[in-house]
XYZ file of C-alpha atoms in Angstrom:
767
model
C 48.158 130.241 55.634
C 49.528 129.320 58.866
C 52.127 126.552 59.104
C 52.221 124.214 61.773
C 55.574 123.914 63.201
C 57.451 120.958 61.868
C 57.899 119.206 65.139
C 54.253 118.893 66.169
C 53.210 115.891 64.060
C 56.376 113.954 64.676
C 56.006 114.361 68.442
C 52.355 113.203 68.388
C 53.275 110.318 66.187
C 56.188 109.514 68.465
C 53.888 109.521 71.514
C 51.571 107.069 69.806
C 54.517 104.928 68.890
C 55.805 105.011 72.475
C 52.419 103.896 73.777
C 52.209 101.204 71.149
C 55.576 99.758 72.066
C 55.397 100.519 75.757
C 52.272 98.455 76.449
C 53.660 95.252 74.899
C 56.887 95.723 76.825
C 54.973 96.393 79.990
C 52.924 93.263 79.294
C 56.141 91.415 78.541
C 57.731 92.635 81.764
C 54.588 91.742 83.679
C 54.414 88.321 82.065
C 58.124 87.801 82.715
C 57.598 88.679 86.370
C 54.681 86.258 86.539
C 56.664 83.659 84.620
C 59.586 84.041 87.000
C 57.356 83.343 89.988
C 55.739 80.413 88.214
C 59.138 79.069 87.204
C 60.494 79.357 90.745
C 57.439 77.611 92.220
C 57.581 74.852 89.598
C 61.310 74.354 90.179
C 60.943 74.083 93.961
C 57.911 71.793 93.614
C 59.770 69.502 91.233
C 62.846 69.486 93.472
C 60.720 68.635 96.526
C 58.943 65.862 94.644
C 62.283 64.482 93.490
C 63.595 64.464 97.090
C 60.483 62.767 98.413
C 60.622 60.025 95.769
C 64.370 59.619 96.230
C 63.968 59.344 100.015
C 61.263 56.702 99.569
C 63.506 54.651 97.281
C 66.393 54.961 99.745
C 64.173 53.732 102.593
C 62.938 50.882 100.409
C 66.487 49.881 99.508
C 67.684 50.029 103.153
C 64.699 47.924 104.174
C 65.588 45.352 101.511
C 69.083 45.048 102.965
C 67.770 44.611 106.514
C 65.133 42.077 105.468
C 67.601 40.045 103.406
C 70.156 39.937 106.236
C 67.387 38.966 108.663
C 66.473 36.086 106.339
C 70.102 34.935 106.278
C 70.185 35.107 110.068
C 67.155 32.812 110.169
C 68.973 30.384 107.830
C 71.879 30.176 110.280
C 69.435 29.899 113.195
C 67.966 26.819 111.500
C 71.430 25.224 111.372
C 71.914 26.244 115.013
C 68.643 24.469 115.819
C 69.984 21.310 114.129
C 72.846 21.225 116.649
C 70.538 22.092 119.581
C 68.240 19.174 118.708
C 71.025 16.564 118.443
C 73.728 15.402 120.798
C 76.124 15.207 117.833
C 75.752 16.370 114.236
C 78.012 14.411 111.930
C 79.341 15.639 108.610
C 76.699 13.838 106.543
C 73.817 15.250 108.578
C 75.282 18.742 108.196
C 75.751 18.295 104.443
C 72.192 16.978 103.959
C 70.658 19.817 105.956
C 72.533 22.578 104.113
C 71.910 20.910 100.738
C 68.159 20.953 101.462
C 68.356 24.746 101.865
C 69.455 25.069 98.193
C 71.527 28.169 98.980
C 72.356 29.088 95.388
C 68.690 29.354 94.397
C 66.953 30.458 97.598
C 69.655 32.506 99.335
C 71.946 34.129 96.743
C 74.983 35.763 98.247
C 75.871 33.084 100.803
C 79.224 31.675 99.736
C 78.852 28.844 102.230
C 77.590 27.712 105.611
C 80.012 26.099 108.023
C 80.607 24.984 111.570
C 83.703 26.177 113.447
C 84.482 23.948 116.412
C 85.769 25.518 119.639
C 89.053 23.704 120.383
C 91.060 24.569 123.528
C 94.815 24.425 123.086
C 95.121 21.255 125.188
C 92.635 19.449 122.905
C 94.224 20.380 119.580
C 96.083 17.066 119.183
C 92.962 14.946 119.830
C 90.972 17.221 117.511
C 93.433 16.699 114.638
C 93.331 12.937 115.182
C 89.528 12.847 115.196
C 89.166 14.767 111.897
C 91.853 12.720 110.234
C 90.065 9.525 111.263
C 86.962 11.007 109.665
C 88.548 10.588 106.225
C 90.885 13.614 105.948
C 94.420 12.292 106.666
C 96.063 15.561 105.552
C 93.839 17.757 107.721
C 95.633 20.575 109.591
C 94.624 23.713 111.464
C 95.671 26.862 109.605
C 97.470 29.148 110.185
C 100.062 27.183 112.097
C 101.288 28.263 115.495
C 100.494 27.956 119.182
C 97.419 29.827 120.441
C 95.278 29.645 123.578
C 92.222 28.545 121.621
C 91.280 27.555 118.076
C 88.102 27.562 116.024
C 88.829 25.717 112.762
C 86.103 25.270 110.165
C 85.469 21.523 110.306
C 82.243 21.555 108.249
C 81.740 23.789 105.188
C 79.014 23.391 102.579
C 79.021 23.376 99.623
C 82.234 21.404 100.153
C 83.751 22.125 96.748
C 85.486 24.812 94.696
C 86.877 27.791 96.636
C 85.153 26.593 99.820
C 87.757 23.826 100.123
C 90.281 26.552 101.046
C 88.234 27.311 104.183
C 88.403 23.735 105.525
C 90.592 23.731 108.646
C 91.041 27.518 108.667
C 91.143 28.870 112.263
C 88.805 31.850 112.064
C 89.506 32.602 115.741
C 93.081 33.531 114.817
C 92.043 36.917 113.331
C 91.149 39.798 115.708
C 88.214 41.059 113.587
C 86.556 37.640 113.438
C 87.443 36.871 117.056
C 85.671 40.010 118.288
C 82.439 38.996 116.524
C 82.763 35.379 117.711
C 83.217 36.491 121.331
C 80.222 38.817 121.038
C 78.028 36.026 119.638
C 79.199 33.575 122.319
C 78.634 35.965 125.240
C 75.241 37.307 124.046
C 73.759 34.077 122.594
C 72.819 36.154 119.531
C 73.942 36.529 115.968
C 76.951 38.751 115.280
C 78.782 39.723 112.121
C 82.415 40.559 111.585
C 83.823 43.733 110.180
C 85.277 43.857 106.672
C 87.527 40.849 106.037
C 89.074 38.891 103.197
C 87.541 35.423 103.200
C 89.862 32.441 103.122
C 87.991 31.268 99.983
C 89.300 34.308 98.076
C 92.379 33.211 96.165
C 92.245 35.184 92.916
C 93.571 38.698 92.121
C 90.068 40.238 92.082
C 89.010 39.368 95.597
C 85.740 40.723 96.911
C 85.297 42.242 100.359
C 83.484 39.865 102.646
C 82.200 39.257 106.151
C 81.007 36.401 108.289
C 77.800 36.016 110.295
C 78.131 33.842 113.408
C 75.734 32.127 115.793
C 76.952 30.295 118.918
C 76.312 26.593 119.484
C 76.305 25.306 123.066
C 76.517 21.792 124.481
C 73.128 20.038 124.163
C 71.026 20.324 127.344
C 73.738 22.445 128.995
C 72.829 25.738 130.621
C 73.718 28.907 128.775
C 71.625 31.492 130.590
C 74.571 33.528 131.841
C 78.000 34.680 130.742
C 79.925 32.040 132.699
C 77.751 29.111 131.545
C 77.873 30.294 127.901
C 81.660 30.379 127.900
C 81.932 27.070 129.777
C 79.461 25.149 127.564
C 80.429 26.544 124.124
C 80.610 23.917 121.374
C 81.420 26.211 118.465
C 79.851 28.608 115.956
C 77.596 28.349 112.920
C 79.375 30.443 110.273
C 77.880 32.115 107.223
C 80.435 33.243 104.590
C 79.366 36.208 102.465
C 81.043 37.773 99.438
C 79.769 41.318 99.474
C 79.407 41.964 95.722
C 77.595 38.640 95.177
C 75.331 39.324 98.143
C 74.361 42.817 97.030
C 73.797 41.771 93.413
C 70.778 39.799 94.577
C 69.462 42.705 96.638
C 70.126 45.739 94.415
C 69.224 44.190 91.078
C 65.869 45.958 90.853
C 67.443 49.301 91.820
C 70.537 49.182 89.631
C 69.186 51.349 86.795
C 68.114 54.201 89.078
C 70.370 54.142 92.131
C 74.039 53.699 92.918
C 75.107 52.287 96.256
C 78.184 52.307 98.460
C 78.248 50.278 101.683
C 80.843 50.915 104.369
C 81.800 48.882 107.423
C 80.980 50.915 110.546
C 80.366 54.673 110.515
C 83.451 55.643 108.510
C 83.212 56.617 104.834
C 86.905 55.990 104.164
C 87.961 53.745 101.272
C 89.500 51.300 103.742
C 86.000 50.649 105.150
C 84.334 50.213 101.731
C 82.486 46.890 101.510
C 80.675 47.345 98.204
C 80.334 49.861 95.379
C 77.750 49.452 92.631
C 79.166 48.690 89.210
C 77.136 51.551 87.721
C 78.682 54.120 90.055
C 81.765 56.195 89.341
C 84.264 56.641 92.120
C 82.488 58.470 94.957
C 79.373 59.127 92.894
C 80.545 62.719 92.240
C 78.273 63.119 89.216
C 75.121 62.137 91.146
C 72.545 64.857 91.631
C 71.108 63.466 94.869
C 72.616 61.370 97.619
C 71.602 60.150 101.068
C 73.365 58.371 103.918
C 71.662 55.740 106.100
C 73.012 53.951 109.143
C 71.972 50.307 109.494
C 72.539 47.822 112.292
C 73.021 44.270 111.041
C 73.174 41.668 113.833
C 74.440 44.307 116.226
C 77.129 45.605 113.818
C 76.924 49.064 112.159
C 76.912 49.545 108.387
C 76.710 52.856 106.593
C 74.910 52.894 103.242
C 75.352 55.813 100.863
C 72.878 55.996 98.000
C 73.244 58.123 94.828
C 70.673 58.929 92.189
C 71.526 57.739 88.674
C 70.531 58.887 85.232
C 67.425 56.705 84.928
C 66.068 58.019 88.214
C 66.929 61.641 87.538
C 65.477 61.243 84.040
C 62.059 60.633 85.570
C 62.207 64.107 87.096
C 60.184 66.620 85.127
C 62.998 69.095 84.496
C 61.285 70.445 81.381
C 58.451 71.991 83.372
C 60.451 74.962 84.799
C 62.208 75.386 81.433
C 58.921 75.373 79.597
C 57.526 78.037 81.938
C 60.586 80.202 81.363
C 60.496 79.811 77.582
C 56.791 80.434 77.489
C 57.251 83.548 79.656
C 59.763 85.129 77.274
C 58.229 83.797 74.107
C 56.812 85.904 71.374
C 53.268 84.589 71.810
C 52.028 86.366 74.928
C 48.443 86.177 73.801
C 45.547 85.914 76.130
C 45.158 82.224 75.291
C 48.693 81.524 76.575
C 48.063 83.620 79.688
C 44.884 81.646 80.291
C 46.824 78.456 79.666
C 49.428 79.531 82.217
C 46.656 80.311 84.674
C 45.063 76.935 84.130
C 48.428 75.228 84.364
C 49.166 77.045 87.620
C 45.756 76.051 88.909
C 46.579 72.418 88.132
C 49.828 72.726 90.083
C 47.965 74.391 92.931
C 45.416 71.551 92.916
C 48.193 68.990 93.123
C 49.813 70.924 95.949
C 46.430 71.096 97.657
C 46.125 67.335 97.364
C 49.526 66.901 99.008
C 48.503 69.360 101.711
C 45.203 67.513 102.251
C 47.008 64.156 102.465
C 49.380 65.539 105.095
C 46.579 67.296 106.970
C 44.406 64.155 107.136
C 47.258 61.675 107.712
C 46.958 59.462 110.794
C 50.692 60.006 111.355
C 51.988 63.260 112.702
C 53.770 65.622 110.313
C 55.942 68.638 111.047
C 58.362 70.989 109.387
C 61.131 72.448 111.554
C 63.777 75.021 110.798
C 67.466 74.400 111.447
C 67.122 75.647 115.029
C 64.454 73.065 115.768
C 61.499 75.507 115.859
C 58.284 74.033 114.458
C 56.985 76.027 111.493
C 54.269 73.635 110.298
C 52.295 70.793 111.912
C 49.202 68.752 111.071
C 46.165 67.795 113.146
C 47.470 64.262 113.809
C 50.579 65.664 115.497
C 48.395 67.988 117.572
C 46.190 65.080 118.664
C 49.248 62.968 119.425
C 50.880 65.620 121.650
C 47.765 67.164 123.191
C 48.582 70.646 121.845
C 46.602 72.631 119.321
C 48.188 73.225 115.925
C 48.629 76.881 116.822
C 50.325 75.987 120.122
C 52.760 73.702 118.311
C 53.948 76.587 116.121
C 55.175 78.321 119.282
C 57.225 75.289 120.376
C 60.480 73.698 119.427
C 61.551 70.062 119.314
C 63.377 70.565 122.619
C 60.106 71.535 124.317
C 58.657 68.071 123.642
C 61.786 65.911 123.876
C 61.881 63.818 127.073
C 65.191 61.979 126.652
C 67.735 64.284 125.006
C 69.111 67.616 126.196
C 68.991 70.701 123.949
C 72.713 70.249 123.262
C 72.160 66.633 122.192
C 69.259 67.695 119.983
C 71.443 70.340 118.303
C 74.170 67.761 117.602
C 71.551 65.384 116.230
C 70.275 68.101 113.892
C 73.810 68.742 112.635
C 74.346 65.054 111.995
C 70.973 64.758 110.249
C 71.719 67.773 108.031
C 75.086 66.245 107.095
C 73.579 62.834 106.311
C 70.468 64.177 104.583
C 67.997 61.985 106.492
C 67.536 59.902 109.619
C 65.081 57.516 111.163
C 65.100 57.193 114.926
C 62.994 56.503 117.990
C 62.695 58.772 121.010
C 60.287 59.831 123.738
C 58.179 62.997 123.823
C 56.304 64.852 126.550
C 52.627 65.537 125.881
C 50.975 68.732 127.017
C 49.398 66.855 129.961
C 52.842 65.657 131.111
C 52.434 62.069 129.929
C 55.249 60.494 127.917
C 54.828 58.790 124.549
C 57.284 56.783 122.445
C 57.571 58.086 118.881
C 59.330 56.949 115.713
C 60.535 59.808 113.536
C 61.401 59.632 109.832
C 63.116 62.915 108.971
C 64.565 64.334 105.756
C 66.690 67.460 105.497
C 66.003 69.583 102.421
C 67.858 72.687 101.379
C 66.549 75.016 98.701
C 67.724 78.372 97.461
C 65.454 80.147 99.923
C 65.178 77.860 102.950
C 66.615 74.979 104.942
C 64.065 72.777 106.667
C 63.625 69.332 108.154
C 60.489 67.476 107.108
C 59.442 64.708 109.471
C 56.686 62.131 109.813
C 56.040 61.102 113.425
C 54.335 57.867 114.481
C 53.140 57.092 118.018
C 54.689 53.686 118.847
C 53.924 53.701 122.580
C 51.600 50.731 122.319
C 54.054 48.840 120.130
C 56.903 49.486 122.580
C 54.685 48.341 125.447
C 53.814 45.160 123.553
C 57.470 44.515 122.788
C 58.409 45.074 126.432
C 55.571 42.780 127.516
C 56.735 40.121 125.054
C 60.307 40.371 126.345
C 59.038 40.113 129.922
C 56.772 37.179 129.033
C 59.665 35.395 127.337
C 61.838 35.962 130.413
C 59.112 34.736 132.759
C 58.420 31.754 130.484
C 62.051 30.696 130.700
C 62.654 31.620 134.349
C 59.594 30.365 136.245
C 59.889 27.220 138.334
C 56.521 25.956 137.088
C 56.523 23.869 133.939
C 54.756 25.431 130.948
C 53.507 23.375 128.002
C 51.743 24.810 124.938
C 49.771 22.499 122.662
C 48.064 23.030 119.333
C 44.353 22.791 118.718
C 44.732 19.067 117.964
C 46.619 18.600 121.265
C 50.164 18.300 119.906
C 52.966 19.814 121.982
C 54.504 22.828 120.241
C 56.537 24.472 123.050
C 57.828 23.748 126.549
C 59.964 25.784 128.941
C 63.148 24.725 130.816
C 61.164 23.911 133.981
C 59.222 21.290 131.989
C 62.449 19.444 131.216
C 63.624 19.767 134.829
C 60.386 18.290 136.233
C 59.597 15.584 133.650
C 63.102 14.669 132.482
C 62.081 15.088 128.820
C 64.160 17.421 126.617
C 62.121 19.714 124.328
C 63.058 17.826 121.165
C 61.738 14.608 122.728
C 58.204 15.938 123.186
C 57.657 18.542 120.444
C 54.954 17.269 118.075
C 53.775 14.568 120.474
C 50.596 14.135 122.528
C 50.823 15.059 126.250
C 49.480 11.562 126.941
C 53.136 10.416 127.007
C 53.214 11.753 130.605
C 50.205 9.666 131.648
C 50.818 7.491 134.714
C 47.856 5.134 134.332
C 46.852 6.037 137.894
C 43.584 7.664 136.799
C 40.617 5.897 135.196
C 39.273 7.059 131.789
C 36.343 8.715 133.569
C 38.782 11.128 135.244
C 40.050 12.404 131.874
C 36.504 12.492 130.426
C 35.466 14.816 133.248
C 38.652 16.922 132.826
C 38.064 17.538 129.100
C 34.342 18.136 129.639
C 35.108 20.834 132.226
C 37.763 22.358 129.964
C 35.317 22.515 127.037
C 32.531 24.012 129.182
C 34.528 26.606 131.163
C 37.734 27.080 129.186
C 39.932 26.016 132.106
C 40.634 23.162 134.525
C 42.600 23.087 137.781
C 43.398 20.109 139.935
C 45.800 17.530 141.232
C 46.981 14.762 138.938
C 49.556 11.970 139.006
C 51.902 11.789 136.013
C 55.037 9.844 135.086
C 58.554 11.163 134.516
C 60.802 9.962 131.701
C 62.589 7.627 134.131
C 59.258 5.959 135.034
C 58.918 7.633 138.424
C 55.401 8.767 139.353
C 54.961 12.252 140.737
C 52.122 14.436 141.972
C 51.527 17.710 140.185
C 49.148 20.625 140.511
C 47.909 21.268 136.977
C 46.175 24.287 135.470
C 44.962 24.135 131.832
C 43.511 27.069 129.905
C 42.174 27.371 126.390
C 43.474 30.107 124.067
C 41.079 31.496 121.468
C 41.517 34.042 118.681
C 39.523 37.233 118.268
C 36.755 35.237 116.576
C 36.420 32.817 119.451
C 38.073 29.902 117.661
C 40.240 27.566 119.711
C 43.921 27.893 118.767
C 45.988 26.508 121.643
C 45.990 25.004 125.114
C 48.391 26.270 127.773
C 49.161 23.952 130.685
C 51.091 25.123 133.753
C 52.027 22.600 136.412
C 54.272 22.266 139.448
C 55.716 19.211 141.140
C 54.000 18.798 144.528
C 55.431 15.378 145.297
C 57.559 16.700 148.143
C 54.596 18.563 149.610
C 52.432 15.454 149.391
C 55.153 13.383 151.054
C 55.372 15.970 153.837
C 51.611 15.855 154.290
C 51.768 12.062 154.546
C 54.564 12.286 157.118
C 52.616 14.831 159.158
C 49.491 12.697 158.969
C 51.466 9.653 160.094
C 53.015 11.549 163.006
C 49.578 12.743 164.082
C 48.062 9.249 164.092
C 50.900 6.853 164.941
C 53.092 6.315 167.970
C 56.607 7.626 167.398
C 58.366 4.741 169.158
C 56.419 1.666 168.019
C 54.737 3.007 164.869
C 51.418 1.673 166.211
C 48.200 3.712 165.905
C 47.987 6.241 168.720
C 44.969 7.226 170.803
C 43.608 9.563 168.059
C 43.623 6.918 165.342
C 42.395 4.257 167.784
C 39.403 6.415 168.727
C 38.546 6.901 165.043
C 38.724 3.160 164.340
C 36.666 2.303 167.419
C 33.955 4.737 166.265
C 33.956 3.211 162.780
C 33.812 -0.325 164.217
C 30.947 0.684 166.555
C 29.015 2.198 163.645
C 29.413 -0.995 161.634
C 28.497 -3.185 164.638
C 25.327 -1.167 165.234
C 24.301 -1.499 161.588
C 24.967 -5.230 161.524
C 23.888 -5.876 165.163
C 27.246 -7.568 165.718
C 29.756 -7.635 168.568
C 33.281 -6.254 168.979
C 35.868 -6.368 171.751
C 38.474 -4.056 173.270
C 41.451 -5.452 175.174
C 43.408 -3.205 177.522
C 46.946 -4.599 177.989
C 49.426 -3.537 180.669
C 52.945 -4.979 180.864
C 53.958 -6.626 184.158
C 57.401 -5.894 185.629
C 58.222 -3.297 182.964
C 59.335 -0.597 185.431
C 62.260 -2.663 186.815
C 63.559 -3.061 183.253
C 63.687 0.702 182.841
C 65.179 1.237 186.273
C 67.922 -1.410 186.012
C 68.750 -1.546 182.297
C 67.909 1.997 181.249
C 65.314 3.619 179.035
C 67.100 2.643 175.821
C 66.567 -1.051 176.595
C 63.061 -0.248 177.757
C 62.295 1.344 174.384
C 63.652 -1.724 172.573
C 61.396 -3.884 174.699
C 58.312 -1.802 173.827
C 59.109 -2.120 170.094
C 59.411 -5.919 170.383
C 56.145 -6.071 172.350
C 54.449 -4.134 169.531
C 55.733 -6.641 166.976
C 54.536 -9.657 168.979
C 51.118 -8.081 169.536
C 50.663 -7.530 165.791
C 51.621 -11.163 165.139
C 48.827 -12.308 167.452
C 45.954 -10.545 165.672
C 44.350 -10.367 162.240
C 45.060 -7.690 159.649
C 41.591 -6.264 160.255
C 42.327 -5.858 163.977
C 44.061 -2.817 165.458
C 46.932 -2.767 167.942
C 47.443 0.647 169.576
C 49.830 2.095 172.141
C 48.270 4.615 174.497
C 51.552 5.502 176.215
C 54.088 4.034 178.600
C 53.544 0.271 178.779
C 49.790 0.385 178.007
C 48.425 -1.110 174.791
C 44.907 -1.585 173.404
C 43.743 -4.195 170.897
C 40.526 -3.636 168.888
C 38.745 -6.703 167.503
C 36.127 -5.085 165.175
C 34.331 -8.363 164.382
C 33.525 -11.001 166.979
C 31.366 -14.094 166.611
C 31.333 -14.994 170.329
C 32.957 -13.457 173.391
C 35.134 -16.531 173.868
C 36.997 -15.603 170.644
C 38.362 -12.555 172.422
C 39.663 -14.739 175.225
C 41.478 -16.962 172.714
C 43.260 -13.921 171.312
C 44.094 -12.741 174.842
C 45.626 -16.101 175.750
C 47.703 -16.015 172.572
C 48.983 -12.591 173.600
C 49.762 -13.777 177.148
C 51.872 -16.619 175.776
C 53.673 -14.406 173.271
C 54.619 -11.771 175.839
C 55.647 -14.354 178.459
C 58.379 -15.683 176.162
C 61.823 -14.197 176.935
C 63.167 -11.193 174.988
C 66.814 -11.042 173.852
C 67.691 -7.363 173.801
C 71.113 -5.674 173.760
C 72.807 -8.705 175.325
C 70.109 -9.182 177.990
C 67.440 -11.843 178.371
C 64.323 -10.234 179.744
C 61.170 -11.863 181.000
C 57.932 -10.001 181.491
C 54.251 -10.826 181.450
C 51.050 -8.913 180.829
C 47.636 -8.316 182.344
C 44.668 -8.006 179.988
C 41.199 -6.578 180.535
C 38.453 -7.325 177.963
C 35.253 -5.351 177.278
C 32.688 -6.567 174.715
C 30.159 -4.456 172.840
C 27.248 -4.195 173.488
C 27.262 -6.016 176.850
C 29.943 -3.868 178.475
C 29.256 -0.483 176.885
C 27.879 1.204 173.773
C 30.559 3.857 173.119
C 34.349 4.013 173.024
C 34.679 5.856 176.319
C 32.652 3.306 178.285
C 34.310 0.355 176.574
C 37.846 1.653 177.224
C 36.989 2.447 180.819
C 35.555 -0.999 181.458
C 38.446 -2.759 179.701
C 40.852 -0.759 181.874
C 38.897 -1.791 184.985
C 39.008 -5.455 183.958
C 42.781 -5.145 183.375
C 43.180 -3.816 186.900
C 41.412 -6.889 188.266
C 43.566 -9.177 186.142
C 46.714 -7.588 187.560
C 45.265 -7.800 191.070
C 44.563 -11.485 190.501
C 48.224 -12.344 190.144
C 49.202 -10.884 186.769
C 49.794 -12.799 183.525
C 46.080 -13.425 183.008
C 43.045 -11.963 181.235
C 39.682 -10.922 182.687
C 36.336 -10.040 181.059
C 34.672 -7.010 182.518
C 31.950 -7.779 185.090
C 29.508 -5.188 186.419
C 30.579 -5.848 189.997
C 34.107 -4.709 189.091
C 32.752 -1.187 188.996
C 32.059 -1.282 192.746
C 34.587 0.521 194.963
C 37.486 -1.656 196.067
C 37.367 -2.221 199.901
């Protein structure tokens, strides 16, 4: 019998055992490798989701701060409007207005609202006397000392508790407050101070504070430039804010999840700290996430640093990567668990696909850039916005599209963004076709174990910037144009007027707001005129024409008025806009020019042009009525010696007196005209019989034969008058004037100082 060597069976058995153990270990190693990849993907996905949600909450919180401060600015603007609408706001009016705001309930965080009066040094004594007469005999300006100017708080509401310490405090005495006050005064905008200790803080646990200021100018005084703003300053509306109280009302809903530090300016030093959340340890060192945002409040920079807290971080699914790891090294590596892992991974992939689809189909542009600014990912919206294809964008960098900043400036911006963690800014890009677009970028810097990238959403705000620029231009034009602009509501109540309206009508804005434009009516137009105006406006949407209105002082003036209807996108009437200019001076000039063209400069009698027109009108009437009229041609006798001996100045005086006497001899319906020199014509448009003309002529002869006392001289002259009667002596003005002139010649030839009717034989040549 042959023996099998003793080591054969053990080696075969050992090989089977090796295979038996090797396969599970290989499966374990394979599953661990798969689990490691799954764990890494889950960890990065969870971290990215945490950053995105944290960034959203930070943006939301920063927006809350900006919106709340904007609301407080509007509160102060309302108080500013109270002063603008009144020549003087007394203490009771101020108290009633602020009390109606109910600050404690509606605007938590405002310690008080006050008015600081601008008091030059030379007026300090009279200022103290005035306030003391107002019921405060112990009133004084604090701190004491001589200064060039003062701005003591003379009104402060609520006027109780710690606010009493602010009464009389000269806020202009501190450099930090003075800088903000000067900025508000010179810009006619709201400004806030840096970090200060409010005068109302008297206890050991004082809060940091600041003041918001709005300038108040003299009522109806100009303040459209730096010089006029400084010259016409009345004082400042002052809002007093205790920082911790203010932020308690804003951050209440975020307190469980976020911690906040707010710094004055761009510095993160303790000296600049305005507020630190009560739930935050010093510096927030234990926080897992943090982000820095830069805000601008009324032109003043704040830096807000936000930290994640336990409640927020607790919402992060940290168990998912741990579960993947435990499951990967667990004992149960059955097929069911592998299938479960596959399904779980598929679910994560589906979620990632949803995020990818949302980004791909977003109407806002989206990009991912590396730390050098090279684009590594972009969506279709960004491609459409810039004019490039998605593939072309991947070959570009931010610097290739930036139109405002240099590559060096872009690099510094990236460094700042990476240090802060996020940024939101506006810039201008170049499209592929060379056109420029304005964009708003919201960027977040994210650093993982394997990469550092900047994720940014980009919105095209070109149209919005254009609208804002157009609105700024329209507001400038509205205030600067010389034409008056008046806007009324649908029910024809005035809701806005520009400065030119006040200049032309004399009415201040507060005197007309809410009233009907009929207050300008002069009464010079009948109701039918306005009926036609409104009918045209309703039918065509506009009306243009000349109208007479009345100023506040009762003076009538001519204006050229243009009215247009304003309708919304559904065609409904919303407003009327009226633009008008004062044309009174132009109308007066036209009247002067018309007078100069039709009246004699020396005597102010109708000249030949106006006489011809009146003769034609009188002839037309006489033909219709088959009536008679007469023309008298008058020539002064011995007028030339007056000019030659006494001078032309006396001669002119004589002609003026002759004109007066001629007008006294005729009716109002008759016309006395000077043709030139010493020749005058009288038109009698209605005549019963020819003898009536002779009676008038004799009256004229007697009047002109009486002596004239002129410049110390007694002058005697006479006149010769020729009379032509329609229709016997001619049927048009030329023939009548010619025949009257001929008759005058015969009167002069007959010895002067007499009147002659025209006779046909006078037309024969003189022998």
